Amino acid sequence: MAFLDTLLEVEMNKPGTLSQDDIRQEVDTFTFEGHDTTSASLVFTLFLLGSHPEIQDKVAEELYSIFGDSQRSVEMKDLQQMVYLEKVIKESLRLYPSVPYISRALIHDLNLPGDVLIPKGANVIILPYILHRNKRFYPDPEVFDPERFNEDQCLNRHPFAYIPFSAGPRNCIGQKFAMMALKIILSTIIRKAKIESITTKEELRLLPFLILRPSEPIMIKVKPRQVRAESTV
Ligand code: HEM
C-alpha cells in the first residue's frame, strides 16, 4: 500500500489520530528527506566512480559476477551480493554526507571530557562532514577508499565516527531504503555504462545547505560498457 494511503487509512479508521496538516507534514518530510538526500548521494558517488576508474572497474567486476552479460533487471536477492558497491556508497557518504550538519537542542547538561560543560538549552551543531574527515578514525581522510568499510576496519572504529544517517532515536528512518535505491540505480548505470568525471576534485566546490550540493553542475562523460559475451538469458 502507498505511504499516503496508509496515513489516510489511519485517519479513516481512528478519526482524530492525524489531522490533515499532520498528514501533509509527514508526506513533506518523507518526500524531502527521501528524495534530495538520495539524489545528492547518487551524484557524488557517480562523480567519485568517474574519478577512480580502478574502483569503478571493481564495481563492474562484482556486477558481472552477479549478472554476467544478462540484461535482466535487478532483483532483491541481487542487492545482498553487491558487497563492494555497498562499501563504495558508504565511503561516498563519508566524504560527501548528503546532510552535512545536524542540530540538536540539549534537554540536559552535557559533560564532555576535559571539563567541558554544554548547558541544557544550548543548540548543538554536529558536522558529519568534518567528523568524517577526522584523521584519528580515517587516515588520509581525503582519499576515497571503500576498503575502509571492510569488516575488520569497521570493528575497530567508534560507532559514532560515521553518521551520514545521524544516530540515536531520531536517526534516518529511510536508510535501508536509501541503500537499496542507490544500489539499484548505480548497478543499473554501471552495468550499462562507463562513467568518466570531467569535473575534477580540485574544481568541485561544495555548498553546505540543508543538503550538501556542488556549487556548479558536476560534468561526467557516459560511454556504453562493452558486453563481454553474447547473452543467453
Ligand atoms: C542517502 C540517503 C539519505 C541520507 C544521507 C539521509 C540522512 C538523514 C539524516 C542525517 C537524518 C537525521 C536528520 C537530523 O537528525 O536532523 C534523516 C532523517 C530522516 N530521514 Fe533520511 N536520509 C536519506 C534517505 C532517506 C529516505 C530514502 C527516506 C524515506 C524514504 C528518509 C526519511 C527520513 C525521515 C522521515 C527522517 C526524520 C526521522 C525523524 O525525525 O525521526 N531518508 N535522514
PDB file of C-alpha atoms and ligand atoms in Angstrom:
ATOM      1  CA  MET A   1       0.000   0.000   0.000  1.00  0.00           C
ATOM      2  CA  ALA A   2       1.276   3.502  -0.783  1.00  0.00           C
ATOM      3  CA  PHE A   3       2.550   5.630   2.076  1.00  0.00           C
ATOM      4  CA  LEU A   4      -0.153   8.301   1.696  1.00  0.00           C
ATOM      5  CA  ASP A   5      -2.904   5.633   1.654  1.00  0.00           C
ATOM      6  CA  THR A   6      -1.576   4.237   4.943  1.00  0.00           C
ATOM      7  CA  LEU A   7      -1.792   7.655   6.594  1.00  0.00           C
ATOM      8  CA  LEU A   8      -5.272   8.319   5.184  1.00  0.00           C
ATOM      9  CA  GLU A   9      -6.427   4.906   6.388  1.00  0.00           C
ATOM     10  CA  VAL A  10      -5.208   5.623   9.931  1.00  0.00           C
ATOM     11  CA  GLU A  11      -7.313   8.782   9.928  1.00  0.00           C
ATOM     12  CA  MET A  12     -10.360   6.949   8.459  1.00  0.00           C
ATOM     13  CA  ASN A  13     -10.198   4.086  10.988  1.00  0.00           C
ATOM     14  CA  LYS A  14      -9.374   6.233  14.008  1.00  0.00           C
ATOM     15  CA  PRO A  15     -10.655   9.770  13.346  1.00  0.00           C
ATOM     16  CA  GLY A  16      -8.728  12.429  15.255  1.00  0.00           C
ATOM     17  CA  THR A  17      -5.435  10.498  15.206  1.00  0.00           C
ATOM     18  CA  LEU A  18      -3.864  12.505  12.391  1.00  0.00           C
ATOM     19  CA  SER A  19      -5.069  15.898  11.169  1.00  0.00           C
ATOM     20  CA  GLN A  20      -4.881  16.886   7.500  1.00  0.00           C
ATOM     21  CA  ASP A  21      -1.936  19.077   8.479  1.00  0.00           C
ATOM     22  CA  ASP A  22      -0.159  16.144  10.219  1.00  0.00           C
ATOM     23  CA  ILE A  23      -0.614  14.037   7.081  1.00  0.00           C
ATOM     24  CA  ARG A  24       0.718  16.806   4.839  1.00  0.00           C
ATOM     25  CA  GLN A  25       3.743  17.255   7.102  1.00  0.00           C
ATOM     26  CA  GLU A  26       4.510  13.526   7.138  1.00  0.00           C
ATOM     27  CA  VAL A  27       4.356  13.399   3.337  1.00  0.00           C
ATOM     28  CA  ASP A  28       6.543  16.542   3.109  1.00  0.00           C
ATOM     29  CA  THR A  29       9.134  15.051   5.480  1.00  0.00           C
ATOM     30  CA  PHE A  30       9.382  11.734   3.674  1.00  0.00           C
ATOM     31  CA  THR A  31       9.459  13.332   0.243  1.00  0.00           C
ATOM     32  CA  PHE A  32      12.074  15.912   1.150  1.00  0.00           C
ATOM     33  CA  GLU A  33      14.243  13.707   3.416  1.00  0.00           C
ATOM     34  CA  GLY A  34      13.993  10.809   0.999  1.00  0.00           C
ATOM     35  CA  HIS A  35      14.473  12.458  -2.367  1.00  0.00           C
ATOM     36  CA  ASP A  36      17.123  15.171  -2.216  1.00  0.00           C
ATOM     37  CA  THR A  37      19.365  13.168   0.135  1.00  0.00           C
ATOM     38  CA  THR A  38      19.371  10.121  -2.115  1.00  0.00           C
ATOM     39  CA  SER A  39      19.880  12.122  -5.307  1.00  0.00           C
ATOM     40  CA  ALA A  40      22.799  14.056  -3.742  1.00  0.00           C
ATOM     41  CA  SER A  41      24.441  10.786  -2.747  1.00  0.00           C
ATOM     42  CA  LEU A  42      23.895   9.433  -6.250  1.00  0.00           C
ATOM     43  CA  VAL A  43      25.567  12.463  -7.854  1.00  0.00           C
ATOM     44  CA  PHE A  44      28.632  12.345  -5.569  1.00  0.00           C
ATOM     45  CA  THR A  45      29.015   8.563  -5.942  1.00  0.00           C
ATOM     46  CA  LEU A  46      28.938   8.835  -9.744  1.00  0.00           C
ATOM     47  CA  PHE A  47      31.486  11.649  -9.528  1.00  0.00           C
ATOM     48  CA  LEU A  48      33.794   9.522  -7.341  1.00  0.00           C
ATOM     49  CA  LEU A  49      33.424   6.425  -9.540  1.00  0.00           C
ATOM     50  CA  GLY A  50      34.130   8.565 -12.589  1.00  0.00           C
ATOM     51  CA  SER A  51      37.294   9.931 -10.942  1.00  0.00           C
ATOM     52  CA  HIS A  52      38.553   6.484  -9.803  1.00  0.00           C
ATOM     53  CA  PRO A  53      38.425   4.122 -12.799  1.00  0.00           C
ATOM     54  CA  GLU A  54      40.127   1.287 -10.868  1.00  0.00           C
ATOM     55  CA  ILE A  55      37.359   1.366  -8.229  1.00  0.00           C
ATOM     56  CA  GLN A  56      34.687   1.599 -10.928  1.00  0.00           C
ATOM     57  CA  ASP A  57      36.254  -1.486 -12.583  1.00  0.00           C
ATOM     58  CA  LYS A  58      35.980  -3.404  -9.294  1.00  0.00           C
ATOM     59  CA  VAL A  59      32.299  -2.469  -9.051  1.00  0.00           C
ATOM     60  CA  ALA A  60      31.780  -3.578 -12.673  1.00  0.00           C
ATOM     61  CA  GLU A  61      33.548  -6.893 -11.895  1.00  0.00           C
ATOM     62  CA  GLU A  62      31.281  -7.507  -8.919  1.00  0.00           C
ATOM     63  CA  LEU A  63      28.211  -6.741 -11.019  1.00  0.00           C
ATOM     64  CA  TYR A  64      29.471  -9.058 -13.758  1.00  0.00           C
ATOM     65  CA  SER A  65      29.822 -11.852 -11.189  1.00  0.00           C
ATOM     66  CA  ILE A  66      26.152 -11.317 -10.277  1.00  0.00           C
ATOM     67  CA  PHE A  67      24.565 -10.666 -13.683  1.00  0.00           C
ATOM     68  CA  GLY A  68      27.044 -11.891 -16.288  1.00  0.00           C
ATOM     69  CA  ASP A  69      26.035 -10.488 -19.675  1.00  0.00           C
ATOM     70  CA  SER A  70      22.347 -10.784 -18.852  1.00  0.00           C
ATOM     71  CA  GLN A  71      20.260  -7.646 -19.377  1.00  0.00           C
ATOM     72  CA  ARG A  72      17.721  -8.668 -16.714  1.00  0.00           C
ATOM     73  CA  SER A  73      16.557  -6.155 -14.100  1.00  0.00           C
ATOM     74  CA  VAL A  74      17.904  -6.057 -10.565  1.00  0.00           C
ATOM     75  CA  GLU A  75      16.062  -8.245  -8.061  1.00  0.00           C
ATOM     76  CA  MET A  76      16.023  -8.094  -4.268  1.00  0.00           C
ATOM     77  CA  LYS A  77      18.300 -11.126  -3.950  1.00  0.00           C
ATOM     78  CA  ASP A  78      20.990  -9.377  -6.054  1.00  0.00           C
ATOM     79  CA  LEU A  79      21.253  -6.464  -3.657  1.00  0.00           C
ATOM     80  CA  GLN A  80      22.802  -8.542  -0.844  1.00  0.00           C
ATOM     81  CA  GLN A  81      25.533  -9.639  -3.217  1.00  0.00           C
ATOM     82  CA  MET A  82      26.570  -6.055  -4.023  1.00  0.00           C
ATOM     83  CA  VAL A  83      29.023  -6.045  -1.138  1.00  0.00           C
ATOM     84  CA  TYR A  84      31.713  -3.912  -2.745  1.00  0.00           C
ATOM     85  CA  LEU A  85      29.191  -1.453  -4.194  1.00  0.00           C
ATOM     86  CA  GLU A  86      27.804  -1.002  -0.669  1.00  0.00           C
ATOM     87  CA  LYS A  87      31.295  -0.085   0.584  1.00  0.00           C
ATOM     88  CA  VAL A  88      31.612   2.407  -2.282  1.00  0.00           C
ATOM     89  CA  ILE A  89      28.301   4.052  -1.324  1.00  0.00           C
ATOM     90  CA  LYS A  90      29.288   4.173   2.353  1.00  0.00           C
ATOM     91  CA  GLU A  91      32.666   5.708   1.538  1.00  0.00           C
ATOM     92  CA  SER A  92      30.982   8.236  -0.750  1.00  0.00           C
ATOM     93  CA  LEU A  93      28.605   9.195   2.086  1.00  0.00           C
ATOM     94  CA  ARG A  94      31.645   9.572   4.355  1.00  0.00           C
ATOM     95  CA  LEU A  95      33.252  12.118   2.048  1.00  0.00           C
ATOM     96  CA  TYR A  96      30.035  13.751   0.905  1.00  0.00           C
ATOM     97  CA  PRO A  97      27.373  13.222   3.577  1.00  0.00           C
ATOM     98  CA  SER A  98      24.092  14.370   1.991  1.00  0.00           C
ATOM     99  CA  VAL A  99      23.159  16.006   5.323  1.00  0.00           C
ATOM    100  CA  PRO A 100      26.319  17.977   6.179  1.00  0.00           C
ATOM    101  CA  TYR A 101      25.095  19.174   9.577  1.00  0.00           C
ATOM    102  CA  ILE A 102      22.609  18.046  12.193  1.00  0.00           C
ATOM    103  CA  SER A 103      21.392  20.186  15.086  1.00  0.00           C
ATOM    104  CA  ARG A 104      20.008  19.288  18.477  1.00  0.00           C
ATOM    105  CA  ALA A 105      18.651  21.321  21.419  1.00  0.00           C
ATOM    106  CA  LEU A 106      20.071  19.882  24.638  1.00  0.00           C
ATOM    107  CA  ILE A 107      17.439  18.889  27.206  1.00  0.00           C
ATOM    108  CA  HIS A 108      20.120  18.007  29.817  1.00  0.00           C
ATOM    109  CA  ASP A 109      23.536  19.443  30.668  1.00  0.00           C
ATOM    110  CA  LEU A 110      26.209  17.655  28.682  1.00  0.00           C
ATOM    111  CA  ASN A 111      29.604  16.971  30.264  1.00  0.00           C
ATOM    112  CA  LEU A 112      32.374  16.358  27.776  1.00  0.00           C
ATOM    113  CA  PRO A 113      35.899  15.117  28.537  1.00  0.00           C
ATOM    114  CA  GLY A 114      38.305  17.892  29.607  1.00  0.00           C
ATOM    115  CA  ASP A 115      35.797  19.550  31.993  1.00  0.00           C
ATOM    116  CA  VAL A 116      33.721  20.994  29.180  1.00  0.00           C
ATOM    117  CA  LEU A 117      30.107  21.626  30.082  1.00  0.00           C
ATOM    118  CA  ILE A 118      27.496  22.384  27.450  1.00  0.00           C
ATOM    119  CA  PRO A 119      24.448  23.608  29.332  1.00  0.00           C
ATOM    120  CA  LYS A 120      20.884  22.399  28.955  1.00  0.00           C
ATOM    121  CA  GLY A 121      19.002  24.547  26.419  1.00  0.00           C
ATOM    122  CA  ALA A 122      22.031  25.076  24.164  1.00  0.00           C
ATOM    123  CA  ASN A 123      21.716  24.321  20.481  1.00  0.00           C
ATOM    124  CA  VAL A 124      24.444  21.975  19.337  1.00  0.00           C
ATOM    125  CA  ILE A 125      25.500  21.563  15.729  1.00  0.00           C
ATOM    126  CA  ILE A 126      27.135  18.306  14.703  1.00  0.00           C
ATOM    127  CA  LEU A 127      29.069  18.287  11.441  1.00  0.00           C
ATOM    128  CA  PRO A 128      29.317  14.835   9.849  1.00  0.00           C
ATOM    129  CA  TYR A 129      31.305  16.412   7.006  1.00  0.00           C
ATOM    130  CA  ILE A 130      34.083  17.404   9.477  1.00  0.00           C
ATOM    131  CA  LEU A 131      33.751  14.344  11.731  1.00  0.00           C
ATOM    132  CA  HIS A 132      34.154  12.060   8.706  1.00  0.00           C
ATOM    133  CA  ARG A 133      37.499  13.723   7.969  1.00  0.00           C
ATOM    134  CA  ASN A 134      38.965  13.143  11.445  1.00  0.00           C
ATOM    135  CA  LYS A 135      42.407  11.522  10.957  1.00  0.00           C
ATOM    136  CA  ARG A 136      42.001   9.544  14.188  1.00  0.00           C
ATOM    137  CA  PHE A 137      39.313   7.471  12.537  1.00  0.00           C
ATOM    138  CA  TYR A 138      40.187   7.876   8.883  1.00  0.00           C
ATOM    139  CA  PRO A 139      43.895   8.085   7.990  1.00  0.00           C
ATOM    140  CA  ASP A 140      44.403  10.111   4.791  1.00  0.00           C
ATOM    141  CA  PRO A 141      40.816  11.273   5.112  1.00  0.00           C
ATOM    142  CA  GLU A 142      40.574  12.898   1.678  1.00  0.00           C
ATOM    143  CA  VAL A 143      41.392   9.611  -0.076  1.00  0.00           C
ATOM    144  CA  PHE A 144      38.389   7.746  -1.499  1.00  0.00           C
ATOM    145  CA  ASP A 145      38.956   4.211  -0.246  1.00  0.00           C
ATOM    146  CA  PRO A 146      35.945   1.874   0.007  1.00  0.00           C
ATOM    147  CA  GLU A 147      38.145  -0.694   1.806  1.00  0.00           C
ATOM    148  CA  ARG A 148      37.705   1.462   4.930  1.00  0.00           C
ATOM    149  CA  PHE A 149      34.375  -0.314   5.197  1.00  0.00           C
ATOM    150  CA  ASN A 150      35.869  -3.796   5.320  1.00  0.00           C
ATOM    151  CA  GLU A 151      34.523  -5.638   8.348  1.00  0.00           C
ATOM    152  CA  ASP A 152      37.847  -5.657  10.230  1.00  0.00           C
ATOM    153  CA  GLN A 153      38.290  -1.904   9.817  1.00  0.00           C
ATOM    154  CA  CYS A 154      34.730  -1.109  10.942  1.00  0.00           C
ATOM    155  CA  LEU A 155      35.020  -3.299  14.055  1.00  0.00           C
ATOM    156  CA  ASN A 156      37.796  -1.115  15.462  1.00  0.00           C
ATOM    157  CA  ARG A 157      36.074   2.177  14.712  1.00  0.00           C
ATOM    158  CA  HIS A 158      33.861   4.091  17.148  1.00  0.00           C
ATOM    159  CA  PRO A 159      30.221   3.543  16.058  1.00  0.00           C
ATOM    160  CA  PHE A 160      29.552   7.298  16.092  1.00  0.00           C
ATOM    161  CA  ALA A 161      32.582   8.105  13.934  1.00  0.00           C
ATOM    162  CA  TYR A 162      30.352   7.501  10.915  1.00  0.00           C
ATOM    163  CA  ILE A 163      26.951   9.205  10.994  1.00  0.00           C
ATOM    164  CA  PRO A 164      25.676  10.028   7.482  1.00  0.00           C
ATOM    165  CA  PHE A 165      22.248   8.872   8.671  1.00  0.00           C
ATOM    166  CA  SER A 166      22.645  10.543  12.091  1.00  0.00           C
ATOM    167  CA  ALA A 167      22.399   8.338  15.203  1.00  0.00           C
ATOM    168  CA  GLY A 168      20.160   7.736  18.190  1.00  0.00           C
ATOM    169  CA  PRO A 169      16.362   7.694  18.301  1.00  0.00           C
ATOM    170  CA  ARG A 170      15.905  10.336  15.563  1.00  0.00           C
ATOM    171  CA  ASN A 171      18.235   8.774  13.047  1.00  0.00           C
ATOM    172  CA  CYS A 172      17.206   8.280   9.431  1.00  0.00           C
ATOM    173  CA  ILE A 173      14.186   6.036   9.160  1.00  0.00           C
ATOM    174  CA  GLY A 174      14.821   5.531   5.432  1.00  0.00           C
ATOM    175  CA  GLN A 175      18.473   4.441   5.465  1.00  0.00           C
ATOM    176  CA  LYS A 176      17.867   0.849   4.372  1.00  0.00           C
ATOM    177  CA  PHE A 177      15.501   2.038   1.661  1.00  0.00           C
ATOM    178  CA  ALA A 178      18.102   4.608   0.544  1.00  0.00           C
ATOM    179  CA  MET A 179      20.837   1.963   0.329  1.00  0.00           C
ATOM    180  CA  MET A 180      18.545  -0.259  -1.756  1.00  0.00           C
ATOM    181  CA  ALA A 181      17.592   2.607  -4.079  1.00  0.00           C
ATOM    182  CA  LEU A 182      21.239   3.636  -4.536  1.00  0.00           C
ATOM    183  CA  LYS A 183      22.338   0.072  -5.279  1.00  0.00           C
ATOM    184  CA  ILE A 184      19.535  -0.386  -7.817  1.00  0.00           C
ATOM    185  CA  ILE A 185      20.274   2.864  -9.652  1.00  0.00           C
ATOM    186  CA  LEU A 186      24.086   2.645  -9.542  1.00  0.00           C
ATOM    187  CA  SER A 187      24.218  -1.019 -10.537  1.00  0.00           C
ATOM    188  CA  THR A 188      21.891  -0.353 -13.464  1.00  0.00           C
ATOM    189  CA  ILE A 189      24.099   2.513 -14.651  1.00  0.00           C
ATOM    190  CA  ILE A 190      27.466   0.777 -14.163  1.00  0.00           C
ATOM    191  CA  ARG A 191      26.285  -2.446 -15.856  1.00  0.00           C
ATOM    192  CA  LYS A 192      25.450  -0.455 -18.970  1.00  0.00           C
ATOM    193  CA  ALA A 193      27.893   2.425 -18.935  1.00  0.00           C
ATOM    194  CA  LYS A 194      31.401   3.620 -18.145  1.00  0.00           C
ATOM    195  CA  ILE A 195      31.497   6.910 -16.270  1.00  0.00           C
ATOM    196  CA  GLU A 196      34.289   9.418 -16.622  1.00  0.00           C
ATOM    197  CA  SER A 197      34.292  12.563 -14.494  1.00  0.00           C
ATOM    198  CA  ILE A 198      35.174  15.721 -16.357  1.00  0.00           C
ATOM    199  CA  THR A 199      34.888  17.876 -13.239  1.00  0.00           C
ATOM    200  CA  THR A 200      37.961  17.337 -11.046  1.00  0.00           C
ATOM    201  CA  LYS A 201      38.119  17.165  -7.251  1.00  0.00           C
ATOM    202  CA  GLU A 202      40.059  20.449  -7.283  1.00  0.00           C
ATOM    203  CA  GLU A 203      37.276  22.142  -9.265  1.00  0.00           C
ATOM    204  CA  LEU A 204      34.496  20.793  -7.067  1.00  0.00           C
ATOM    205  CA  ARG A 205      33.111  23.477  -4.723  1.00  0.00           C
ATOM    206  CA  LEU A 206      30.555  22.455  -2.144  1.00  0.00           C
ATOM    207  CA  LEU A 207      27.598  24.384  -0.766  1.00  0.00           C
ATOM    208  CA  PRO A 208      26.709  23.318   2.768  1.00  0.00           C
ATOM    209  CA  PHE A 209      22.975  23.926   2.522  1.00  0.00           C
ATOM    210  CA  LEU A 210      20.482  21.656   4.305  1.00  0.00           C
ATOM    211  CA  ILE A 211      21.596  19.134   1.715  1.00  0.00           C
ATOM    212  CA  LEU A 212      25.216  19.125   0.508  1.00  0.00           C
ATOM    213  CA  ARG A 213      25.372  20.325  -3.095  1.00  0.00           C
ATOM    214  CA  PRO A 214      28.004  21.135  -5.675  1.00  0.00           C
ATOM    215  CA  SER A 215      28.085  24.863  -6.499  1.00  0.00           C
ATOM    216  CA  GLU A 216      28.212  24.054 -10.241  1.00  0.00           C
ATOM    217  CA  PRO A 217      26.834  21.032 -12.092  1.00  0.00           C
ATOM    218  CA  ILE A 218      29.241  18.077 -11.964  1.00  0.00           C
ATOM    219  CA  MET A 219      30.128  17.111 -15.533  1.00  0.00           C
ATOM    220  CA  ILE A 220      30.513  13.427 -16.353  1.00  0.00           C
ATOM    221  CA  LYS A 221      31.012  11.572 -19.620  1.00  0.00           C
ATOM    222  CA  VAL A 222      28.944   8.417 -20.156  1.00  0.00           C
ATOM    223  CA  LYS A 223      30.093   5.736 -22.608  1.00  0.00           C
ATOM    224  CA  PRO A 224      28.399   2.401 -23.332  1.00  0.00           C
ATOM    225  CA  ARG A 225      30.044  -0.501 -21.493  1.00  0.00           C
ATOM    226  CA  GLN A 226      31.201  -3.354 -23.693  1.00  0.00           C
ATOM    227  CA  VAL A 227      29.172  -6.569 -23.365  1.00  0.00           C
ATOM    228  CA  ARG A 228      31.690  -9.408 -22.815  1.00  0.00           C
ATOM    229  CA  ALA A 229      29.826 -12.317 -24.432  1.00  0.00           C
ATOM    230  CA  GLU A 230      26.538 -12.982 -26.183  1.00  0.00           C
ATOM    231  CA  SER A 231      23.827 -13.182 -23.517  1.00  0.00           C
ATOM    232  CA  THR A 232      21.917 -16.477 -23.293  1.00  0.00           C
ATOM    233  CA  VAL A 233      19.439 -15.259 -20.647  1.00  0.00           C
TER     234      VAL A 233
HETATM  235  C1  HEM B   1      21.379   8.732   1.173  1.00  0.00           C
HETATM  236  C2  HEM B   1      20.161   8.988   1.568  1.00  0.00           C
HETATM  237  C3  HEM B   1      19.790   9.572   2.911  1.00  0.00           C
HETATM  238  C4  HEM B   1      20.561  10.220   3.832  1.00  0.00           C
HETATM  239  C5  HEM B   1      22.048  10.543   3.762  1.00  0.00           C
HETATM  240  C6  HEM B   1      19.693  10.569   4.945  1.00  0.00           C
HETATM  241  C7  HEM B   1      20.118  11.217   6.101  1.00  0.00           C
HETATM  242  C8  HEM B   1      19.285  11.543   7.149  1.00  0.00           C
HETATM  243  C9  HEM B   1      19.719  12.203   8.354  1.00  0.00           C
HETATM  244  C10 HEM B   1      21.148  12.649   8.664  1.00  0.00           C
HETATM  245  C11 HEM B   1      18.631  12.358   9.159  1.00  0.00           C
HETATM  246  C12 HEM B   1      18.601  12.982  10.547  1.00  0.00           C
HETATM  247  C13 HEM B   1      18.430  14.473  10.451  1.00  0.00           C
HETATM  248  C14 HEM B   1      18.516  15.075  11.820  1.00  0.00           C
HETATM  249  O1  HEM B   1      18.818  14.386  12.764  1.00  0.00           O
HETATM  250  O2  HEM B   1      18.302  16.273  11.937  1.00  0.00           O
HETATM  251  C15 HEM B   1      17.499  11.804   8.450  1.00  0.00           C
HETATM  252  C16 HEM B   1      16.209  11.779   8.937  1.00  0.00           C
HETATM  253  C17 HEM B   1      15.133  11.265   8.251  1.00  0.00           C
HETATM  254  N1  HEM B   1      15.159  10.598   7.052  1.00  0.00           N
HETATM  255 FE1  HEM B   1      16.806  10.267   5.914  1.00  0.00          FE
HETATM  256  N2  HEM B   1      18.426  10.145   4.666  1.00  0.00           N
HETATM  257  C18 HEM B   1      18.431   9.519   3.449  1.00  0.00           C
HETATM  258  C19 HEM B   1      17.362   8.927   2.802  1.00  0.00           C
HETATM  259  C20 HEM B   1      16.078   8.853   3.309  1.00  0.00           C
HETATM  260  C21 HEM B   1      14.967   8.179   2.653  1.00  0.00           C
HETATM  261  C22 HEM B   1      15.056   7.423   1.326  1.00  0.00           C
HETATM  262  C23 HEM B   1      13.862   8.390   3.443  1.00  0.00           C
HETATM  263  C24 HEM B   1      12.442   7.926   3.267  1.00  0.00           C
HETATM  264  C25 HEM B   1      12.021   7.071   2.384  1.00  0.00           C
HETATM  265  C26 HEM B   1      14.287   9.169   4.585  1.00  0.00           C
HETATM  266  C27 HEM B   1      13.449   9.583   5.596  1.00  0.00           C
HETATM  267  C28 HEM B   1      13.869  10.261   6.714  1.00  0.00           C
HETATM  268  C29 HEM B   1      12.947  10.729   7.753  1.00  0.00           C
HETATM  269  C30 HEM B   1      11.426  10.565   7.772  1.00  0.00           C
HETATM  270  C31 HEM B   1      13.743  11.354   8.718  1.00  0.00           C
HETATM  271  C32 HEM B   1      13.265  12.011  10.009  1.00  0.00           C
HETATM  272  C33 HEM B   1      13.323  10.982  11.124  1.00  0.00           C
HETATM  273  C34 HEM B   1      12.936  11.595  12.454  1.00  0.00           C
HETATM  274  O3  HEM B   1      12.994  12.809  12.611  1.00  0.00           O
HETATM  275  O4  HEM B   1      12.607  10.822  13.366  1.00  0.00           O
HETATM  276  N3  HEM B   1      15.644   9.423   4.470  1.00  0.00           N
HETATM  277  N4  HEM B   1      17.923  11.308   7.227  1.00  0.00           N
END
